[in-house]
PDB file of C-alpha atoms and ligand atoms in Angstrom:
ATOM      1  CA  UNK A1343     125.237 101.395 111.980  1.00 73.00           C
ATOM      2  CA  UNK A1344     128.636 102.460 110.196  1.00 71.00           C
ATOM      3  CA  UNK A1345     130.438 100.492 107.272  1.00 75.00           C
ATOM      4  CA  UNK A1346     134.015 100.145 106.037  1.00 80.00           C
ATOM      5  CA  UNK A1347     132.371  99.901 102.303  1.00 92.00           C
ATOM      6  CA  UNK A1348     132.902 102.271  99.655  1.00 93.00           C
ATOM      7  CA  UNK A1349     129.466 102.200  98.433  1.00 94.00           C
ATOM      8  CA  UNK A1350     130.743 104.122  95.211  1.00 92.00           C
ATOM      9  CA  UNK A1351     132.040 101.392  93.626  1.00 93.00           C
ATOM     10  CA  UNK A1352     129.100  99.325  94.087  1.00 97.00           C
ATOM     11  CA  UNK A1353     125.820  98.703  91.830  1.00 97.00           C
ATOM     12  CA  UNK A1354     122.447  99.602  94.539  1.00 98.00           C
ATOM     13  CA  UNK A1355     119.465  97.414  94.428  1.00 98.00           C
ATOM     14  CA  UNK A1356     116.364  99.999  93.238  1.00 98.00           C
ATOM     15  CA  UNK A1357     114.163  97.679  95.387  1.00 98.00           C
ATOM     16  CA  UNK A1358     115.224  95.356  98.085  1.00 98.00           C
ATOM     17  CA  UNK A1359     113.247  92.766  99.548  1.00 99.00           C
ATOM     18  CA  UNK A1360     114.082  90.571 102.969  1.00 98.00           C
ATOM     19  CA  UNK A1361     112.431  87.433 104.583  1.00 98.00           C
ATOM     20  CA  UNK A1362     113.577  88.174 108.511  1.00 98.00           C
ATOM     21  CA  UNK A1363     114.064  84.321 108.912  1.00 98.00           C
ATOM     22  CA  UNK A1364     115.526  82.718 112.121  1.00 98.00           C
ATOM     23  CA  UNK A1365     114.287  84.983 115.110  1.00 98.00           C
ATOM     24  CA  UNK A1366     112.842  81.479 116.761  1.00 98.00           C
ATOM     25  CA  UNK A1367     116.168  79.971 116.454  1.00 98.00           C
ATOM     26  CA  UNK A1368     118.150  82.808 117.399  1.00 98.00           C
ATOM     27  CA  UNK A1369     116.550  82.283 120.950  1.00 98.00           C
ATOM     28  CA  UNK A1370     116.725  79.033 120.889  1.00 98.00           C
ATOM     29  CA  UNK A1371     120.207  78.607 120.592  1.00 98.00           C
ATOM     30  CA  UNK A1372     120.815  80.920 123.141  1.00 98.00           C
ATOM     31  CA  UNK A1373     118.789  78.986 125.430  1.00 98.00           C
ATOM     32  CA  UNK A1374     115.402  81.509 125.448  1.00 98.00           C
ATOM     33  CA  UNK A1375     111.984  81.340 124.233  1.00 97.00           C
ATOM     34  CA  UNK A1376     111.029  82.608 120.846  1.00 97.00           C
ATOM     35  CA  UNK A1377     109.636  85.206 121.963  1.00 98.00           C
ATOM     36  CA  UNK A1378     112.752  86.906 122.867  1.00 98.00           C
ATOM     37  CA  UNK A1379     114.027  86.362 119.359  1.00 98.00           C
ATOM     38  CA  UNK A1380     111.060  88.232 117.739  1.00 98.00           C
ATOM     39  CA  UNK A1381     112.253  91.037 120.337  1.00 98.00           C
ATOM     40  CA  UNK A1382     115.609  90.812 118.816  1.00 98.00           C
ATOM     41  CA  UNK A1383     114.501  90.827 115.160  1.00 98.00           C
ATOM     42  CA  UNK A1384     112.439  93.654 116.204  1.00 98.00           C
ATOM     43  CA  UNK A1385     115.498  95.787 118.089  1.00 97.00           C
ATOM     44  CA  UNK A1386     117.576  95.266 114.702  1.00 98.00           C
ATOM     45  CA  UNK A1387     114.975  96.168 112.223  1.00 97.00           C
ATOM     46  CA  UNK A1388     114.796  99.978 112.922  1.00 95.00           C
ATOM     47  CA  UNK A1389     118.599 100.439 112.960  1.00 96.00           C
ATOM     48  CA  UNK A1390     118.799  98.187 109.912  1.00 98.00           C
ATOM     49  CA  UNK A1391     116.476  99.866 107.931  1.00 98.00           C
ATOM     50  CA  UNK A1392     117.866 103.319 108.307  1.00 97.00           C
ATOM     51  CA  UNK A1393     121.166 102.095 107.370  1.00 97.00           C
ATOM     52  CA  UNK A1394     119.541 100.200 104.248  1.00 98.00           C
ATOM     53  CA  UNK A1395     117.766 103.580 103.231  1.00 98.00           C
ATOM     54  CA  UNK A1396     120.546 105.900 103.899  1.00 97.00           C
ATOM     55  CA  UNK A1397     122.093 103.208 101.197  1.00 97.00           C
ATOM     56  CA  UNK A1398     120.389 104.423  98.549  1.00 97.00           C
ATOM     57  CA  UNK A1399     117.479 101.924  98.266  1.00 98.00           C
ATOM     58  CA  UNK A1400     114.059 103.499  97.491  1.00 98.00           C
ATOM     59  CA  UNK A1401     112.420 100.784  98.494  1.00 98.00           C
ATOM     60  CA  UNK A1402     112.363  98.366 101.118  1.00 99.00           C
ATOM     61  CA  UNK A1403     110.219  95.259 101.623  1.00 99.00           C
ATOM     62  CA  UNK A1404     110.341  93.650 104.464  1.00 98.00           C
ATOM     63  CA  UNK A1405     107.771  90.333 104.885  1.00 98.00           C
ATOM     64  CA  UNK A1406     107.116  90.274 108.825  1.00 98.00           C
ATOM     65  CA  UNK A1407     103.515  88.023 108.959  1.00 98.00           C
ATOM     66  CA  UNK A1408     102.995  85.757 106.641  1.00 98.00           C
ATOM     67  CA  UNK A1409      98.843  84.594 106.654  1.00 97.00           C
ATOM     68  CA  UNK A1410      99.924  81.090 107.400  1.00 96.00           C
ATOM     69  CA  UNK A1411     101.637  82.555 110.236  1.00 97.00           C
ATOM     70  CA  UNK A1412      98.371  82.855 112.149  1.00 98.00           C
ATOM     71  CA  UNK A1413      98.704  78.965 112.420  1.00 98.00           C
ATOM     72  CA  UNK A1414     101.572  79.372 115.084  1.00 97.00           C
ATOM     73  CA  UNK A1415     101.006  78.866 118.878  1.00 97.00           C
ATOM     74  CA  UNK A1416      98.663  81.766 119.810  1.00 98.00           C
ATOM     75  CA  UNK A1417     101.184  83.463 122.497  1.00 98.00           C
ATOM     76  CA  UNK A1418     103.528  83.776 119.879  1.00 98.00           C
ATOM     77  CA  UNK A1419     100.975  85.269 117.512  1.00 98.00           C
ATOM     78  CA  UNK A1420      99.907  87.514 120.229  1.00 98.00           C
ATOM     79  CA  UNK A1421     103.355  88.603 120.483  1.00 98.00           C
ATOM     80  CA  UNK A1422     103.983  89.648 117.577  1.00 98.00           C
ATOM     81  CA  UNK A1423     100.891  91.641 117.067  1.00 98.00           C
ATOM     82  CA  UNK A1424     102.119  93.450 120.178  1.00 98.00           C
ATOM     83  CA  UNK A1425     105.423  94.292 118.313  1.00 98.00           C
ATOM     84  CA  UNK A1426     103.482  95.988 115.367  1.00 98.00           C
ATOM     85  CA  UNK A1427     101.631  98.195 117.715  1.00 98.00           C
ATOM     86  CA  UNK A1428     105.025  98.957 119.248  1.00 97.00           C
ATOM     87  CA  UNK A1429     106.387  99.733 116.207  1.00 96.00           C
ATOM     88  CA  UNK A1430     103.731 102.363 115.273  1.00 92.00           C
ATOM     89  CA  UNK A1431     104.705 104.399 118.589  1.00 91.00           C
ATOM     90  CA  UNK A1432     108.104 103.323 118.553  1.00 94.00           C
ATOM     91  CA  UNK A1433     109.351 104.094 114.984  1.00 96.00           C
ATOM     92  CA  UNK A1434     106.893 107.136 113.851  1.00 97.00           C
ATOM     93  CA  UNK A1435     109.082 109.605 114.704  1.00 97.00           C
ATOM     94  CA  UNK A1436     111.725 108.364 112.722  1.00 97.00           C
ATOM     95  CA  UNK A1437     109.892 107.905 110.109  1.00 98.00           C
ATOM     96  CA  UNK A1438     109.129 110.980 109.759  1.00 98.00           C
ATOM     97  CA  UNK A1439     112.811 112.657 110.183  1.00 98.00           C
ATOM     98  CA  UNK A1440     114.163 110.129 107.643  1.00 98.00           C
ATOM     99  CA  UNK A1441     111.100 111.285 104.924  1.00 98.00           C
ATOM    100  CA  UNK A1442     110.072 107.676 104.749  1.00 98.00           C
ATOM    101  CA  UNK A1443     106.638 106.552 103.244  1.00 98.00           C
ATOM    102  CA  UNK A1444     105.509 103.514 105.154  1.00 98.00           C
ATOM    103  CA  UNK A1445     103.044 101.529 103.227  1.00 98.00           C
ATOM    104  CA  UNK A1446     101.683  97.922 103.545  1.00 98.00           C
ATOM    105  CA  UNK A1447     100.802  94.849 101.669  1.00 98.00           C
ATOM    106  CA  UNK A1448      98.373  92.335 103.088  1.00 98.00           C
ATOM    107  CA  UNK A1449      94.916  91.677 103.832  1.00 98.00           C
ATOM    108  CA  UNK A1450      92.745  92.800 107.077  1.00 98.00           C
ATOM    109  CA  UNK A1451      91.216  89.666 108.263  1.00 97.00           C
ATOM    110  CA  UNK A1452      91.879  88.155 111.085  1.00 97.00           C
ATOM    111  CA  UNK A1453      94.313  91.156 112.116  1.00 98.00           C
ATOM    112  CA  UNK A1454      93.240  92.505 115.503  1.00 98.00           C
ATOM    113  CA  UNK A1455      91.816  95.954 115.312  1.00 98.00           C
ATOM    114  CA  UNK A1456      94.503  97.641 117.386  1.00 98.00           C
ATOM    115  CA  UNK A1457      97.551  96.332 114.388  1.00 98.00           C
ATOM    116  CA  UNK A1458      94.955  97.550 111.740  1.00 98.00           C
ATOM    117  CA  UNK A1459      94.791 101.281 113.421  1.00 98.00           C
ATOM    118  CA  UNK A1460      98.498 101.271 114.060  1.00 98.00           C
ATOM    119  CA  UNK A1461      98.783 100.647 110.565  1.00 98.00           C
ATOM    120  CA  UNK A1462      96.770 102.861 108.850  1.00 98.00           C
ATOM    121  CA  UNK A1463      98.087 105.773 110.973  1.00 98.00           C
ATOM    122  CA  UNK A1464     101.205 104.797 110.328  1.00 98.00           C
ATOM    123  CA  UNK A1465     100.621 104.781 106.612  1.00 98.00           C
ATOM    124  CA  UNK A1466      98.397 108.051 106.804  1.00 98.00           C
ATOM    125  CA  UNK A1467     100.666 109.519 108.944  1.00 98.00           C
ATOM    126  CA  UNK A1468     104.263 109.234 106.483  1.00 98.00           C
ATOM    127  CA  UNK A1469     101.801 109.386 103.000  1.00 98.00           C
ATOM    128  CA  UNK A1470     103.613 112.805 101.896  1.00 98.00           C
ATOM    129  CA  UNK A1471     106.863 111.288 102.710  1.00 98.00           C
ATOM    130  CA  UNK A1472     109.605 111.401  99.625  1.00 98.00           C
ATOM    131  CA  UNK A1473     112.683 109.928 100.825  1.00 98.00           C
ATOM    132  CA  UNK A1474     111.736 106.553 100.103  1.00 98.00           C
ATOM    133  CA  UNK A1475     109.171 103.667 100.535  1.00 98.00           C
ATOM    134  CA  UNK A1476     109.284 100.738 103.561  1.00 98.00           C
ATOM    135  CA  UNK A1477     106.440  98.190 103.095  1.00 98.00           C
ATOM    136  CA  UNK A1478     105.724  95.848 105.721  1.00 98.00           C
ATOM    137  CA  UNK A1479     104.582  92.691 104.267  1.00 98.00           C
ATOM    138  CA  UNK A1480     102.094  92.168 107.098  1.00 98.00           C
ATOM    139  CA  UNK A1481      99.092  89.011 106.805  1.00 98.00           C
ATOM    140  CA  UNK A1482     100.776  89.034 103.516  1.00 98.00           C
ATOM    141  CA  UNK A1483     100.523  85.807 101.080  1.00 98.00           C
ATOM    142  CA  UNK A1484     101.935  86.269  97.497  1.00 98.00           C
ATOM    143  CA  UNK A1485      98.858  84.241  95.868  1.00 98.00           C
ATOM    144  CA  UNK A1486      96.345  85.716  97.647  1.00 97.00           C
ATOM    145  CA  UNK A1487      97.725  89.102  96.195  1.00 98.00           C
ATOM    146  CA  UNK A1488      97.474  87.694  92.597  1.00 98.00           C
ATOM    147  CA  UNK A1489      93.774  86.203  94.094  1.00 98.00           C
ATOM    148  CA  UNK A1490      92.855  90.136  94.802  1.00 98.00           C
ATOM    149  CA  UNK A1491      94.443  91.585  92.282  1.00 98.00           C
ATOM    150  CA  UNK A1492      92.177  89.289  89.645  1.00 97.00           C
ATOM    151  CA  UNK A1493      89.186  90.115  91.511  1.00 97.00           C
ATOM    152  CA  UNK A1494      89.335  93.871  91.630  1.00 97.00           C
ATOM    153  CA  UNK A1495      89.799  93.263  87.655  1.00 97.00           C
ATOM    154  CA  UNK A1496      86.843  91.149  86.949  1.00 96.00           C
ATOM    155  CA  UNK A1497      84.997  93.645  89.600  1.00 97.00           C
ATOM    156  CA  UNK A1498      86.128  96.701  87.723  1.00 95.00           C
ATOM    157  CA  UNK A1499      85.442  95.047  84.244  1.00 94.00           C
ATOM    158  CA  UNK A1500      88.671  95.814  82.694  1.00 93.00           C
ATOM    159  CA  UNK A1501      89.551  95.484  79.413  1.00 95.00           C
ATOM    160  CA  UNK A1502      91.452  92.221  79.976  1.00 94.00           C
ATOM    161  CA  UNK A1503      92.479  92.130  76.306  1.00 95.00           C
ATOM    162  CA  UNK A1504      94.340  95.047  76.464  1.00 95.00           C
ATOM    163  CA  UNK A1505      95.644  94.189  80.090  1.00 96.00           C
ATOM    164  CA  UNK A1506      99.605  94.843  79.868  1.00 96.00           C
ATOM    165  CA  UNK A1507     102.253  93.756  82.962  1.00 93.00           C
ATOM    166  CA  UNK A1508     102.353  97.246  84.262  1.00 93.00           C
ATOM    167  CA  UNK A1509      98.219  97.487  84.324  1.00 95.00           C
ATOM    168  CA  UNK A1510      98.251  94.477  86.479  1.00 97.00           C
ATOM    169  CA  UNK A1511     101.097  95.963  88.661  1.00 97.00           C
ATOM    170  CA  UNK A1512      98.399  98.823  89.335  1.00 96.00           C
ATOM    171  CA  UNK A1513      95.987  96.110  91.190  1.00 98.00           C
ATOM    172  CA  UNK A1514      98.453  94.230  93.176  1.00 98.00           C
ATOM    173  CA  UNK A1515      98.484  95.696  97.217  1.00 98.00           C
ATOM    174  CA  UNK A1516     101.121  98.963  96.268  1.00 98.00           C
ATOM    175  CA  UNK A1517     102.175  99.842  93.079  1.00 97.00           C
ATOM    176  CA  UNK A1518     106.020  99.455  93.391  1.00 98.00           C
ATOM    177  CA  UNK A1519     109.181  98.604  91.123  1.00 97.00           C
ATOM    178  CA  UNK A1520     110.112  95.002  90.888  1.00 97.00           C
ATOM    179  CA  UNK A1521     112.457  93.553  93.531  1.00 98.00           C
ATOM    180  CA  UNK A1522     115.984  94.075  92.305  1.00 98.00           C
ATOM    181  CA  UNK A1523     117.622  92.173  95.671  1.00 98.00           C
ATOM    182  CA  UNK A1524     115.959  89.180  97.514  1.00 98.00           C
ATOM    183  CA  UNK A1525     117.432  88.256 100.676  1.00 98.00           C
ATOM    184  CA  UNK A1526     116.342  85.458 103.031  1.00 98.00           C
ATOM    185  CA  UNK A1527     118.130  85.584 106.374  1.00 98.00           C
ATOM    186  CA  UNK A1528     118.942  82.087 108.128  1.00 98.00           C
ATOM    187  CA  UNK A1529     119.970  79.702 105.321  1.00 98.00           C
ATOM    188  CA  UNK A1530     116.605  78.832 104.610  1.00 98.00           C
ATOM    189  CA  UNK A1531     116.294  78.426 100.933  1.00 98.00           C
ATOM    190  CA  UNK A1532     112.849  78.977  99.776  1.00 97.00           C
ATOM    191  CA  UNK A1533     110.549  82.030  98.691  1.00 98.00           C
ATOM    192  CA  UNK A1534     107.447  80.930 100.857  1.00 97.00           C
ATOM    193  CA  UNK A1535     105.337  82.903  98.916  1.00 98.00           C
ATOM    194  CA  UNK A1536     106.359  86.187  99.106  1.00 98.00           C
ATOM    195  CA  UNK A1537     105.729  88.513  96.485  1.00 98.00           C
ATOM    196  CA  UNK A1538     105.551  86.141  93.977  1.00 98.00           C
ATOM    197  CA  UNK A1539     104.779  88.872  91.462  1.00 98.00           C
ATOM    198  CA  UNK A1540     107.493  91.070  92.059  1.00 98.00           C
ATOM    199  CA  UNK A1541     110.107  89.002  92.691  1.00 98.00           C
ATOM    200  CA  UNK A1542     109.821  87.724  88.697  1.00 96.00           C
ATOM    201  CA  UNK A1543     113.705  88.851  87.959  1.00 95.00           C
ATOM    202  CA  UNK A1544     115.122  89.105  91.582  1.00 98.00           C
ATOM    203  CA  UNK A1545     118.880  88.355  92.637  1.00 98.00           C
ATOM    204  CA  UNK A1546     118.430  85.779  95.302  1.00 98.00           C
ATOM    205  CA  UNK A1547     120.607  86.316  98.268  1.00 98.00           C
ATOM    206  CA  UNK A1548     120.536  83.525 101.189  1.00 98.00           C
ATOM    207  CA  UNK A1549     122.873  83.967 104.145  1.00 98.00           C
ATOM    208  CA  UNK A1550     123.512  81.659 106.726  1.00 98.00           C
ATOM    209  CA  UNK A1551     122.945  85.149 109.459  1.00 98.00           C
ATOM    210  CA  UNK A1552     120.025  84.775 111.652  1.00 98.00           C
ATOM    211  CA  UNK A1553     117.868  87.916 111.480  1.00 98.00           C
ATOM    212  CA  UNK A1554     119.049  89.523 114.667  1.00 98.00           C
ATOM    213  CA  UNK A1555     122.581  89.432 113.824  1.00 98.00           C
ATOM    214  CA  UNK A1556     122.058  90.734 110.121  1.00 98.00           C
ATOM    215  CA  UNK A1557     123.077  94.510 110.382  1.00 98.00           C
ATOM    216  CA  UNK A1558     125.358  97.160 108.277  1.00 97.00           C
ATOM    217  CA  UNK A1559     128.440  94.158 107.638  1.00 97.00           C
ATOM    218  CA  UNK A1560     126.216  91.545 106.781  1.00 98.00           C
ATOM    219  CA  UNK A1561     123.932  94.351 104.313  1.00 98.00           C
ATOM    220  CA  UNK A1562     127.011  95.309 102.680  1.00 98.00           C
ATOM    221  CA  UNK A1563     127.790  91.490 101.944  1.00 98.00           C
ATOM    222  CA  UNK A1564     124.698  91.341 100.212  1.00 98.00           C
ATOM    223  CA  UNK A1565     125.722  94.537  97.634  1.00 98.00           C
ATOM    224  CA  UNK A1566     128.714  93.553  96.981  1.00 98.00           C
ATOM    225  CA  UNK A1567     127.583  89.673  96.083  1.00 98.00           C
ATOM    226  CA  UNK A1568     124.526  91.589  94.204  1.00 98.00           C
ATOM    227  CA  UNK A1569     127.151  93.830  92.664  1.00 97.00           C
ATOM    228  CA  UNK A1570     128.780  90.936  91.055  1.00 96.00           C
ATOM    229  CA  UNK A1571     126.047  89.171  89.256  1.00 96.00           C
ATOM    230  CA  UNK A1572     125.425  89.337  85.505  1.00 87.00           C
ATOM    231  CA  UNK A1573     121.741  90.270  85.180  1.00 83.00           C
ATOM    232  CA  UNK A1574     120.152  89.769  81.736  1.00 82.00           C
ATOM    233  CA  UNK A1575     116.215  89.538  82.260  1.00 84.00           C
ATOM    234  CA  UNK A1576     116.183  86.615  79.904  1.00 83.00           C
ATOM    235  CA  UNK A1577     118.434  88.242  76.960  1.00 84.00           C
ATOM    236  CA  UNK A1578     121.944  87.977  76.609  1.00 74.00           C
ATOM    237  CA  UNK A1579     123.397  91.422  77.241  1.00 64.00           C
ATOM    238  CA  UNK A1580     124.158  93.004  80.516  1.00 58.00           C
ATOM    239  CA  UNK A1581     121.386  95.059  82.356  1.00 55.00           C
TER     240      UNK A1581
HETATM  241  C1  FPP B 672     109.996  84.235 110.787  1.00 93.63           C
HETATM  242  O1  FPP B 672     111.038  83.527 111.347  1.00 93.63           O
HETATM  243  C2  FPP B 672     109.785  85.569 111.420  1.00 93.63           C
HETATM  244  C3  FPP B 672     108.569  86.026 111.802  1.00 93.63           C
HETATM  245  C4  FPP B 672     107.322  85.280 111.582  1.00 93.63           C
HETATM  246  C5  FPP B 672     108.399  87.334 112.504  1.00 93.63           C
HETATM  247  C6  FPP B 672     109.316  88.462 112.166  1.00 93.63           C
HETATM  248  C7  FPP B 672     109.107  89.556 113.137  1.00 93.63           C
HETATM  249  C8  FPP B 672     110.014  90.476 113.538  1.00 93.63           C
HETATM  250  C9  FPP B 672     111.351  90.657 112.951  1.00 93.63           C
HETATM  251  C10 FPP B 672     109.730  91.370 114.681  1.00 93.63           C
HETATM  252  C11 FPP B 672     108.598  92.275 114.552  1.00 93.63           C
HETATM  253  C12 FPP B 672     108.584  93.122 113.366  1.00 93.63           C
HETATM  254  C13 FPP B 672     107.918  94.302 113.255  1.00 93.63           C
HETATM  255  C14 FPP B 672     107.812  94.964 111.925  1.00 93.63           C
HETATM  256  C15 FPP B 672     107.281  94.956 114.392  1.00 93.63           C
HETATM  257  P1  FPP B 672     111.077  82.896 112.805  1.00 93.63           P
HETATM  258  O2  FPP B 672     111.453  83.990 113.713  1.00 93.63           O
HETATM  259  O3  FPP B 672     109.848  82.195 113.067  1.00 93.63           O
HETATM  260  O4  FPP B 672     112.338  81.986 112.789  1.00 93.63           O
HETATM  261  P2  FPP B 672     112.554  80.428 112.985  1.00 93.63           P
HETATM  262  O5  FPP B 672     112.353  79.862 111.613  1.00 93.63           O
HETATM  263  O6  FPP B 672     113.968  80.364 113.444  1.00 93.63           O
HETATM  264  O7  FPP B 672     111.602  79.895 113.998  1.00 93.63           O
END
């Protein structure tokens, strides 16, 4: 993926988040099943990704399952546990040349076995990577990772007086930055509960784009709108 944009000029997101939003639709429009969308999401993630990272983002999250997406039609479910198993022999090896850490947020049940081993090799397999940090939102809801975060606390008897925001941060799924950049592909205009946490101060970013047309022009869109915004965390100065 090549751009035309002088990235100099622009401000980069520390941590950017995306919703891939509109793979069903993408199909649909073109007159084939979902499924074939999901396999066009999934051909534009890789090559989107690298081009994110070689952006200068250190981390990318990327919310691919939500849990209430186990309520879809079971084919399509079953498809897209495929494509994470796919991924994991598909995308190692790049992985690996571009120094990415691949971590994930989410919980276990019901995720078939064969997505939880491709995961945790995956993760096991790029955890001494430095050259920055994808994590797969995977059977990921945002209030069940407040839910588990509370629980390890009460189970590990903190302190919860002298609880601070960054102590909590420790017992959320991974310990990362807060989101700088929120985008939600599709023109759907909702957060759907993804990292509710994390997404506290986030510049919200909404294209019309269905995920498998969002590559390098439609990224750079995104900076330079991001660039532009007046960020003041609640004060009145400029971050
Ligand atoms: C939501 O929109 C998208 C999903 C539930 C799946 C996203 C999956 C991929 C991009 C491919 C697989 C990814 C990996 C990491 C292997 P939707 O597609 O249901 O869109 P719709 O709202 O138009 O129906």
């Amino acid at each position: 993926m090549n751009s035309e944009v002088d990235y100099s000029q622009l401000k980069i997101p520390t941590h950017v988040a995306i919703i891939v939003d509109g793979n069903g639709r993408w199909a649909v429009e073109r007159g084939l099943s979902r499924l074939k969308g999901h396999d066009a999401g999934f051909d534009n993630l890789r090559n989107l990704v690298r081009y994110i990272m070689s952006r200068g983002v250190k981390v990318l999250s990327l919310y691919v399952f939500s849990t209430e997406n186990f309520k879809r039609a079971k084919e399509e479910v079953g498809h897209l546990m495929d494509l994470f198993v796919l991924m994991y022999r598909r995308d190692l090896q790049i992985f690996m040349e571009d120094n990415i850490k691949v971590v994930f947020s989410g919980r276990d049940a019901p995720l078939p076995k064969s997505v939880i081993k491709a995961r945790d090799e995956m993760a096991e397999a790029t955890k001494n990577n430095t050259g920055g940090i994808v994590n797969f939102c995977l059977n990921y809801g945002g209030r069940a990772e407040i839910m588990d975060a509370v629980k390890k606390i009460v189970h590990a008897s903190v302190d919860v007086d002298k609880l601070t925001d960054d102590d909590f941060r420790h017992y959320l799924y991974q310990d990362l930055p807060d989101i700088d950049l929120m985008i939600r592909t599709s023109g759907e205009l909702r957060l759907s509960n993804f990292l509710l946490w994390q997404n506290s101060y986030a510049e919200f970013y909404f294209p019309k784009t269905k995920f498998p047309d969002f590559g390098a022009a439609e990224f750079d869109q995104a900076i330079i709108e991001y660039t532009s915004r007046d960020r003041r965390f609640g004060g009145n100065t400029k971050a």
